[in-house]
Short mmCIF file of C-alpha atoms in Angstrom, two decimals:
data_model
loop_
_atom_site.label_atom_id
_atom_site.label_comp_id
_atom_site.label_asym_id
_atom_site.label_seq_id
_atom_site.Cartn_x
_atom_site.Cartn_y
_atom_site.Cartn_z
CA UNK D 1 -0.05 -0.05 0.09
CA UNK D 2 1.21 3.64 -0.27
CA UNK D 3 4.24 4.47 1.73
CA UNK D 4 3.41 5.74 5.34
CA UNK D 5 7.07 5.42 6.54
CA UNK D 6 7.25 9.24 7.42
CA UNK D 7 5.11 10.78 10.05
CA UNK D 8 3.05 13.82 9.60
CA UNK D 9 5.56 15.79 11.68
CA UNK D 10 8.23 15.22 8.98
CA UNK D 11 5.88 16.99 6.49
CA UNK D 12 4.89 19.67 8.74
CA UNK D 13 8.62 20.38 9.62
CA UNK D 14 9.50 20.59 6.00
CA UNK D 15 6.51 22.93 5.29
CA UNK D 16 7.56 25.17 8.32
CA UNK D 17 10.96 25.64 6.57
CA UNK D 18 10.06 25.73 2.85
CA UNK D 19 6.98 27.27 0.98
CA UNK D 20 4.68 24.78 -0.44
CA UNK D 21 4.31 23.06 -2.94
CA UNK D 22 7.35 20.96 -2.98
CA UNK D 23 8.45 17.42 -3.56
CA UNK D 24 9.92 15.64 -0.58
CA UNK D 25 12.23 12.61 -0.89
CA UNK D 26 13.27 10.28 1.83
CA UNK D 27 17.07 9.44 1.67
CA UNK D 28 16.70 6.41 3.96
CA UNK D 29 14.00 4.91 1.99
CA UNK D 30 15.78 5.28 -1.27
CA UNK D 31 18.96 3.75 0.22
CA UNK D 32 17.09 0.84 1.67
CA UNK D 33 15.39 0.13 -1.69
CA UNK D 34 18.80 0.10 -3.40
CA UNK D 35 20.15 -2.27 -0.82
CA UNK D 36 17.22 -4.62 -0.94
CA UNK D 37 17.48 -4.85 -4.81
CA UNK D 38 21.24 -5.63 -4.47
CA UNK D 39 20.62 -8.24 -1.92
CA UNK D 40 17.81 -9.90 -3.95
CA UNK D 41 20.29 -10.35 -6.86
CA UNK D 42 23.42 -11.05 -4.77
CA UNK D 43 23.36 -14.59 -6.16
CA UNK D 44 24.45 -13.25 -9.59
CA UNK D 45 28.14 -12.65 -9.73
CA UNK D 46 27.75 -9.81 -12.13
CA UNK D 47 24.59 -7.81 -11.32
CA UNK D 48 24.08 -4.02 -11.63
CA UNK D 49 21.07 -1.77 -11.40
CA UNK D 50 20.97 1.23 -13.81
CA UNK D 51 18.64 3.69 -12.31
CA UNK D 52 16.31 5.23 -14.88
CA UNK D 53 17.32 8.96 -14.82
CA UNK D 54 14.02 10.08 -16.42
CA UNK D 55 12.27 8.96 -13.16
CA UNK D 56 14.03 11.40 -10.89
CA UNK D 57 16.81 13.56 -12.56
CA UNK D 58 18.25 15.19 -9.46
CA UNK D 59 22.11 15.13 -9.13
CA UNK D 60 21.66 14.56 -5.26
CA UNK D 61 19.57 11.42 -5.80
CA UNK D 62 21.85 10.15 -8.44
CA UNK D 63 24.83 10.52 -6.15
CA UNK D 64 23.02 8.71 -3.33
CA UNK D 65 22.35 5.80 -5.78
CA UNK D 66 25.93 5.91 -7.05
CA UNK D 67 27.11 5.47 -3.38
CA UNK D 68 24.81 2.37 -3.18
CA UNK D 69 26.54 0.73 -6.34
CA UNK D 70 23.93 1.69 -9.00
CA UNK D 71 24.61 2.87 -12.46
CA UNK D 72 22.32 5.12 -14.67
CA UNK D 73 20.16 4.49 -17.71
CA UNK D 74 19.98 7.62 -19.93
CA UNK D 75 17.84 8.28 -22.83
CA UNK D 76 18.95 11.67 -24.05
CA UNK D 77 21.99 13.89 -24.40
CA UNK D 78 20.88 15.95 -21.51
CA UNK D 79 20.69 12.83 -19.17
CA UNK D 80 24.11 11.80 -20.46
CA UNK D 81 25.56 15.30 -19.39
CA UNK D 82 23.78 14.85 -15.98
CA UNK D 83 25.30 11.47 -15.44
CA UNK D 84 28.76 12.58 -16.38
CA UNK D 85 28.52 15.56 -14.04
CA UNK D 86 27.58 13.20 -11.16
CA UNK D 87 30.60 11.00 -11.77
CA UNK D 88 29.12 8.15 -13.64
CA UNK D 89 31.73 6.74 -16.12
CA UNK D 90 31.88 4.09 -18.75
CA UNK D 91 30.05 0.93 -18.18
CA UNK D 92 28.15 2.57 -15.41
CA UNK D 93 26.08 4.23 -17.95
CA UNK D 94 23.40 2.58 -20.24
CA UNK D 95 22.31 4.68 -23.19
CA UNK D 96 18.97 3.52 -24.37
CA UNK D 97 18.35 4.73 -27.83
CA UNK D 98 14.83 5.57 -29.15
CA UNK D 99 14.70 7.73 -32.32
CA UNK D 100 17.51 10.08 -30.95
CA UNK D 101 19.41 12.65 -32.83
CA UNK D 102 22.48 10.86 -34.43
CA UNK D 103 25.06 12.99 -32.55
CA UNK D 104 23.78 11.56 -29.16
CA UNK D 105 25.37 8.33 -30.14
CA UNK D 106 28.76 10.28 -30.40
CA UNK D 107 28.28 11.39 -26.79
CA UNK D 108 27.41 8.05 -25.37
CA UNK D 109 30.44 6.43 -27.08
CA UNK D 110 32.67 9.21 -25.82
CA UNK D 111 31.62 8.50 -22.36
CA UNK D 112 32.26 4.77 -22.90
CA UNK D 113 28.62 4.02 -22.09
CA UNK D 114 26.81 0.67 -23.03
CA UNK D 115 24.67 1.48 -26.07
CA UNK D 116 21.26 -0.20 -26.17
CA UNK D 117 19.85 -0.03 -29.73
CA UNK D 118 16.23 0.17 -30.28
CA UNK D 119 16.05 -0.41 -34.01
CA UNK D 120 18.01 -2.23 -36.78
CA UNK D 121 18.54 1.20 -38.56
CA UNK D 122 20.45 2.32 -35.45
CA UNK D 123 23.33 0.01 -36.41
CA UNK D 124 24.34 2.12 -39.45
CA UNK D 125 23.96 5.32 -37.33
CA UNK D 126 26.22 4.03 -34.59
CA UNK D 127 28.80 2.92 -36.95
CA UNK D 128 29.12 6.47 -38.33
CA UNK D 129 28.60 8.10 -34.86
CA UNK D 130 30.99 6.77 -32.36
CA UNK D 131 31.74 3.39 -33.93
CA UNK D 132 30.62 -0.18 -33.12
CA UNK D 133 31.87 -1.25 -29.63
CA UNK D 134 33.07 -4.72 -28.74
CA UNK D 135 29.81 -5.19 -26.58
CA UNK D 136 26.43 -3.81 -27.80
CA UNK D 137 23.00 -4.25 -26.50
CA UNK D 138 19.81 -4.60 -28.46
CA UNK D 139 16.14 -4.04 -27.46
CA UNK D 140 13.89 -7.05 -28.20
CA UNK D 141 10.08 -6.78 -28.85
CA UNK D 142 8.55 -10.22 -29.14
CA UNK D 143 5.23 -8.85 -30.39
CA UNK D 144 1.69 -9.93 -29.54
CA UNK D 145 0.50 -9.85 -25.95
CA UNK D 146 2.65 -10.66 -22.93
CA UNK D 147 0.92 -13.01 -20.47
CA UNK D 148 1.51 -14.34 -17.07
CA UNK D 149 -0.63 -17.42 -16.18
CA UNK D 150 -3.12 -16.45 -18.93
CA UNK D 151 -3.44 -12.90 -17.73
CA UNK D 152 -2.46 -10.16 -20.26
CA UNK D 153 0.09 -7.96 -18.60
CA UNK D 154 1.23 -5.88 -21.57
CA UNK D 155 0.86 -5.57 -25.38
CA UNK D 156 4.44 -5.44 -26.96
CA UNK D 157 3.16 -5.65 -30.35
CA UNK D 158 1.60 -2.18 -30.03
CA UNK D 159 4.83 -0.72 -28.44
CA UNK D 160 7.07 1.48 -30.57
CA UNK D 161 10.21 -0.13 -28.92
CA UNK D 162 12.57 -2.81 -30.15
CA UNK D 163 13.69 -5.32 -32.83
CA UNK D 164 11.65 -8.15 -34.05
CA UNK D 165 13.42 -11.54 -33.68
CA UNK D 166 14.29 -11.78 -37.42
CA UNK D 167 15.71 -8.31 -37.10
CA UNK D 168 17.74 -9.43 -34.10
CA UNK D 169 19.23 -12.27 -36.16
CA UNK D 170 20.18 -9.98 -39.06
CA UNK D 171 21.24 -7.09 -36.92
CA UNK D 172 23.47 -9.10 -34.64
CA UNK D 173 25.13 -10.70 -37.61
CA UNK D 174 25.89 -7.21 -39.08
CA UNK D 175 27.12 -6.02 -35.73
CA UNK D 176 29.58 -9.01 -35.66
CA UNK D 177 30.69 -8.17 -39.12
CA UNK D 178 31.43 -4.62 -37.95
CA UNK D 179 33.52 -5.78 -34.97
CA UNK D 180 31.19 -6.57 -32.19
CA UNK D 181 32.10 -9.73 -30.11
CA UNK D 182 29.51 -9.68 -27.30
CA UNK D 183 25.95 -8.66 -27.14
CA UNK D 184 23.25 -7.78 -24.45
CA UNK D 185 19.49 -8.24 -24.73
CA UNK D 186 17.05 -5.88 -23.31
CA UNK D 187 13.14 -5.96 -23.20
CA UNK D 188 10.37 -3.95 -21.51
CA UNK D 189 7.09 -5.86 -21.70
CA UNK D 190 4.89 -4.40 -19.15
CA UNK D 191 4.67 -1.23 -16.91
CA UNK D 192 4.16 -0.78 -13.21
CA UNK D 193 3.61 -4.47 -12.63
CA UNK D 194 3.27 -5.52 -8.97
CA UNK D 195 3.03 -9.26 -9.92
CA UNK D 196 6.12 -10.97 -8.54
CA UNK D 197 6.11 -13.22 -11.58
CA UNK D 198 6.74 -10.53 -14.00
CA UNK D 199 10.50 -10.24 -13.84
CA UNK D 200 11.06 -14.02 -13.75
CA UNK D 201 8.89 -14.48 -16.82
CA UNK D 202 10.63 -11.64 -18.70
CA UNK D 203 13.91 -13.13 -17.71
CA UNK D 204 13.20 -16.57 -19.07
CA UNK D 205 12.26 -14.94 -22.37
CA UNK D 206 15.47 -12.97 -22.45
CA UNK D 207 17.68 -15.79 -21.34
CA UNK D 208 16.22 -18.33 -23.82
CA UNK D 209 16.28 -15.83 -26.67
CA UNK D 210 19.92 -14.62 -25.87
CA UNK D 211 21.13 -18.22 -25.70
CA UNK D 212 19.58 -18.97 -29.08
CA UNK D 213 20.81 -15.89 -30.75
CA UNK D 214 24.47 -16.60 -29.38
CA UNK D 215 24.23 -20.03 -31.06
CA UNK D 216 22.94 -18.63 -34.32
CA UNK D 217 25.42 -15.65 -34.56
CA UNK D 218 28.50 -16.83 -32.97
CA UNK D 219 28.48 -13.67 -30.63
CA UNK D 220 28.79 -14.17 -26.87
CA UNK D 221 25.63 -13.37 -24.90
CA UNK D 222 27.05 -11.03 -22.25
CA UNK D 223 24.05 -9.90 -20.26
CA UNK D 224 20.31 -9.71 -19.98
CA UNK D 225 18.89 -6.32 -19.21
CA UNK D 226 15.52 -6.82 -17.51
CA UNK D 227 14.80 -3.06 -17.84
CA UNK D 228 12.04 -1.65 -15.52
CA UNK D 229 8.33 -2.46 -15.19
CA UNK D 230 8.46 -3.61 -11.56
CA UNK D 231 5.80 -1.60 -10.00
CA UNK D 232 4.66 -0.01 -6.69
CA UNK D 233 1.28 -0.11 -4.96
CA UNK D 234 -0.29 3.25 -5.52
CA UNK D 235 -3.62 2.17 -4.05
CA UNK D 236 -4.26 1.16 -0.44
CA UNK D 237 -5.57 -2.33 -1.38
CA UNK D 238 -2.51 -3.23 -3.46
CA UNK D 239 0.34 -5.25 -2.06
CA UNK D 240 4.03 -4.23 -2.32
CA UNK D 241 6.21 -6.09 -4.75
CA UNK D 242 8.33 -8.68 -2.91
CA UNK D 243 11.69 -7.95 -4.45
CA UNK D 244 13.39 -10.86 -2.67
CA UNK D 245 10.84 -13.19 -4.10
CA UNK D 246 11.33 -11.58 -7.46
CA UNK D 247 15.13 -12.09 -7.29
CA UNK D 248 14.66 -15.74 -6.32
CA UNK D 249 12.28 -16.32 -9.22
CA UNK D 250 14.93 -14.77 -11.64
CA UNK D 251 17.58 -17.07 -10.18
CA UNK D 252 15.51 -20.21 -10.86
CA UNK D 253 15.00 -19.06 -14.48
CA UNK D 254 18.79 -18.25 -14.78
CA UNK D 255 19.91 -21.63 -13.49
CA UNK D 256 17.50 -23.46 -15.75
CA UNK D 257 18.97 -21.80 -18.95
CA UNK D 258 22.50 -21.10 -17.73
CA UNK D 259 23.54 -23.72 -15.14
CA UNK D 260 27.03 -22.92 -15.88
CA UNK D 261 26.61 -19.19 -15.34
CA UNK D 262 28.62 -16.62 -17.03
CA UNK D 263 25.80 -14.18 -18.12
CA UNK D 264 25.45 -10.91 -16.27
CA UNK D 265 22.06 -9.45 -15.24
CA UNK D 266 21.19 -5.72 -15.39
CA UNK D 267 17.98 -3.84 -14.20
CA UNK D 268 16.68 -0.36 -14.85
CA UNK D 269 14.20 0.32 -12.02
CA UNK D 270 13.16 3.89 -11.72
CA UNK D 271 9.72 3.81 -10.28
CA UNK D 272 10.41 0.93 -7.78
CA UNK D 273 13.61 2.65 -6.56
CA UNK D 274 12.31 6.06 -5.85
CA UNK D 275 8.56 6.18 -6.44
CA UNK D 276 7.34 5.23 -2.89
CA UNK D 277 9.93 7.64 -1.30
CA UNK D 278 8.67 10.75 -2.74
CA UNK D 279 5.59 12.92 -1.66
CA UNK D 280 4.17 16.13 -3.19
CA UNK D 281 3.31 18.50 -0.26
CA UNK D 282 0.93 21.21 -0.85
CA UNK D 283 -1.65 23.39 1.02
CA UNK D 284 -5.32 23.63 0.57
CA UNK D 285 -6.06 27.25 -0.68
CA UNK D 286 -9.66 27.18 -1.95
CA UNK D 287 -13.05 25.56 -1.56
CA UNK D 288 -15.79 25.57 -4.23
CA UNK D 289 -19.25 24.08 -4.02
CA UNK D 290 -21.29 23.81 -7.23
CA UNK D 291 -22.46 20.57 -8.55
CA UNK D 292 -19.66 18.87 -6.71
CA UNK D 293 -17.34 19.77 -3.81
CA UNK D 294 -13.93 20.93 -4.81
CA UNK D 295 -10.83 21.52 -2.87
CA UNK D 296 -7.95 23.67 -4.66
CA UNK D 297 -4.39 23.21 -3.81
CA UNK D 298 -1.37 25.53 -4.28
CA UNK D 299 0.05 22.67 -6.53
CA UNK D 300 -1.34 21.71 -10.00
CA UNK D 301 -0.72 19.20 -12.75
CA UNK D 302 2.38 21.14 -13.57
CA UNK D 303 3.85 19.67 -10.41
CA UNK D 304 2.32 16.22 -10.80
CA UNK D 305 0.77 15.35 -14.15
CA UNK D 306 0.10 11.60 -13.86
CA UNK D 307 -3.29 11.91 -12.71
CA UNK D 308 -4.31 14.30 -15.57
CA UNK D 309 -2.34 12.41 -18.23
CA UNK D 310 -3.21 8.88 -17.29
CA UNK D 311 -5.99 9.03 -14.87
CA UNK D 312 -3.48 7.64 -12.36
CA UNK D 313 -4.43 7.03 -8.67
CA UNK D 314 -2.15 8.82 -6.08
CA UNK D 315 -3.20 8.26 -2.40
CA UNK D 316 -3.93 11.58 -0.55
CA UNK D 317 -3.62 12.20 3.28
CA UNK D 318 -4.23 15.45 5.32
CA UNK D 319 -1.59 16.11 8.01
CA UNK D 320 -3.04 15.77 11.47
CA UNK D 321 -6.09 13.91 10.09
CA UNK D 322 -4.92 10.51 9.34
CA UNK D 323 -7.18 8.88 11.92
CA UNK D 324 -10.13 11.14 11.03
CA UNK D 325 -13.15 9.64 9.31
CA UNK D 326 -13.14 10.19 5.52
CA UNK D 327 -16.63 11.46 5.43
CA UNK D 328 -16.26 14.16 2.93
CA UNK D 329 -16.01 13.59 -0.85
CA UNK D 330 -13.97 15.96 -2.94
CA UNK D 331 -12.42 16.62 -6.30
CA UNK D 332 -8.93 17.77 -5.42
CA UNK D 333 -7.82 20.26 -8.07
CA UNK D 334 -5.12 22.57 -9.05
CA UNK D 335 -5.27 26.05 -10.75
CA UNK D 336 -4.62 25.33 -14.42
CA UNK D 337 -7.15 26.31 -17.07
CA UNK D 338 -7.73 22.69 -17.86
CA UNK D 339 -10.57 20.52 -16.49
CA UNK D 340 -8.29 17.56 -16.05
CA UNK D 341 -6.03 19.34 -13.60
CA UNK D 342 -7.28 17.05 -10.82
CA UNK D 343 -5.25 15.04 -8.34
CA UNK D 344 -8.45 13.03 -7.31
CA UNK D 345 -11.99 12.76 -8.39
CA UNK D 346 -14.76 11.86 -6.00
CA UNK D 347 -12.17 11.08 -3.23
CA UNK D 348 -13.45 10.28 0.26
CA UNK D 349 -11.24 12.27 2.71
CA UNK D 350 -11.49 13.91 6.04
CA UNK D 351 -12.81 17.41 6.13
CA UNK D 352 -10.33 19.75 4.59
CA UNK D 353 -9.97 23.37 5.57
CA UNK D 354 -8.05 26.16 3.96
CA UNK D 355 -4.41 25.99 5.09
CA UNK D 356 -4.48 22.30 5.75
CA UNK D 357 -1.36 20.46 4.66
CA UNK D 358 -2.18 17.95 1.98
CA UNK D 359 0.29 15.19 1.09
CA UNK D 360 0.08 13.29 -2.20
CA UNK D 361 1.85 9.92 -1.96
CA UNK D 362 4.25 8.06 -4.23
CA UNK D 363 5.51 10.96 -6.41
CA UNK D 364 9.16 10.04 -6.16
CA UNK D 365 9.26 8.87 -9.71
CA UNK D 366 7.82 10.53 -12.83
CA UNK D 367 6.46 13.29 -10.63
CA UNK D 368 8.72 16.30 -10.78
CA UNK D 369 10.51 15.05 -13.86
CA UNK D 370 7.24 15.22 -15.98
CA UNK D 371 6.58 18.84 -14.88
CA UNK D 372 5.91 21.54 -17.33
CA UNK D 373 5.06 25.28 -17.41
CA UNK D 374 1.50 25.41 -18.86
CA UNK D 375 -0.37 28.69 -17.82
CA UNK D 376 3.12 29.96 -16.88
CA UNK D 377 2.90 27.82 -13.64
CA UNK D 378 6.42 27.24 -12.19
CA UNK D 379 7.95 24.06 -11.14
CA UNK D 380 8.40 23.47 -7.40
CA UNK D 381 11.47 22.92 -5.18
CA UNK D 382 12.68 19.44 -4.25
CA UNK D 383 13.69 18.73 -0.71
CA UNK D 384 15.64 15.88 0.72
CA UNK D 385 14.68 14.36 4.07
CA UNK D 386 18.15 13.36 5.18
CA UNK D 387 19.05 10.24 7.21
CA UNK D 388 20.05 12.42 10.15
CA UNK D 389 16.71 14.01 10.34
CA UNK D 390 17.54 17.26 8.66
CA UNK D 391 16.09 18.74 5.46
CA UNK D 392 18.10 19.92 2.51
CA UNK D 393 16.77 21.80 -0.64
CA UNK D 394 18.24 19.83 -3.56
CA UNK D 395 16.58 21.97 -6.34
CA UNK D 396 15.10 25.41 -5.79
CA UNK D 397 11.70 26.46 -7.03
CA UNK D 398 11.58 27.97 -10.54
CA UNK D 399 11.29 31.80 -10.66
CA UNK D 400 9.60 33.96 -13.36
CA UNK D 401 13.10 34.90 -14.50
CA UNK D 402 13.87 31.13 -15.20
CA UNK D 403 10.58 30.90 -17.24
CA UNK D 404 11.45 34.04 -19.25
CA UNK D 405 15.17 33.23 -19.59
CA UNK D 406 14.92 31.86 -23.16
CA UNK D 407 13.36 35.02 -24.36
CA UNK D 408 16.72 36.77 -24.04
CA UNK D 409 16.65 37.73 -27.68
CA UNK D 410 13.33 39.57 -27.46
CA UNK D 411 13.02 43.27 -26.88
CA UNK D 412 10.80 42.61 -24.05
CA UNK D 413 13.60 40.74 -22.29
CA UNK D 414 14.69 43.59 -20.03
CA UNK D 415 11.14 44.36 -18.89
CA UNK D 416 10.84 40.69 -18.00
CA UNK D 417 13.89 40.83 -15.82
CA UNK D 418 16.19 39.01 -18.28
CA UNK D 419 19.42 40.18 -19.71
CA UNK D 420 19.27 40.20 -23.55
CA UNK D 421 21.88 37.83 -25.14
#
């Protein structure tokens, strides 16, 4: 169920020091997740987590994960630059290509990163932009529906990612001719899955496919990248993924296909690593009663767009009222001129009064990072709740000057408080 590891006093202490809204992250919880994951896969002699930077692209968080032995998965030139600035080097970086500008391959190769190709056409691009490395990874899309015990968990055939199997056969042979000697295989078949059987099922597919491709091409199968997809329980009735059980399931699949060992395992868990250890903290600022009862917050979809974009559920609590009866039904909204700017619809909550501190749970992944500036709304600060019980601002809130900064070529720039370039 949603993470209640922090008391209301922690959120109230942060709000006494920093203006709302802000995203608060729990350092201890993030470190504990990294350690639990490493322990779950400690049976594999060559295992590494590559944290998906897109989930939470903050240097402080990346350095924490680096201290816990994690690498990073990057999907843009900007993310590569951020990884480099945080001290990630060489094979501690996975660059997952996806219709990128060609020059981004140059950057990845200059950093010595693993390159994870998304399409057979990327082979020619990589040859011209950085060259073919000795070990290269390819993304596999098996097509059709992905099922576990007869239940459809995802629809890879509708996804834009990955090679077909015939394309892998052709592509790996071409990579070998261009100098590659080893390959990795990557697949992402389901998103936010809390079924403990997901990773083991995916692993079996990749292990079997990689072994077969190695025999067909003469290349060495170096690693299986299980990517992301392991989810978190956003709703109170959902159970937390048992990462130890997941690791044990992958071990069984591994030993079945590779009893002799020798193949590394990599993961790219963004949401599972940081999602439950982040909260959006806001204040109730407005009430409106028309055909429904509305509570307006000083946060909006610019701070957390998952509910507006996906209809996603995020649990909401009110500080000081965790044990109060949920006998009021509200739409909890922001201030954007969009009707989908709602954090919750028809949500049963305790009575909320103006000034109450409202906590939206599980925003530590794809929360701040998906922010935007519609209506000129500015992105919030990010605060770290440190292991020693102190608070640290790890990103300041945006200012109007930040918003106007790219207008430095316009004659209105100086009136907007921006120096013209």
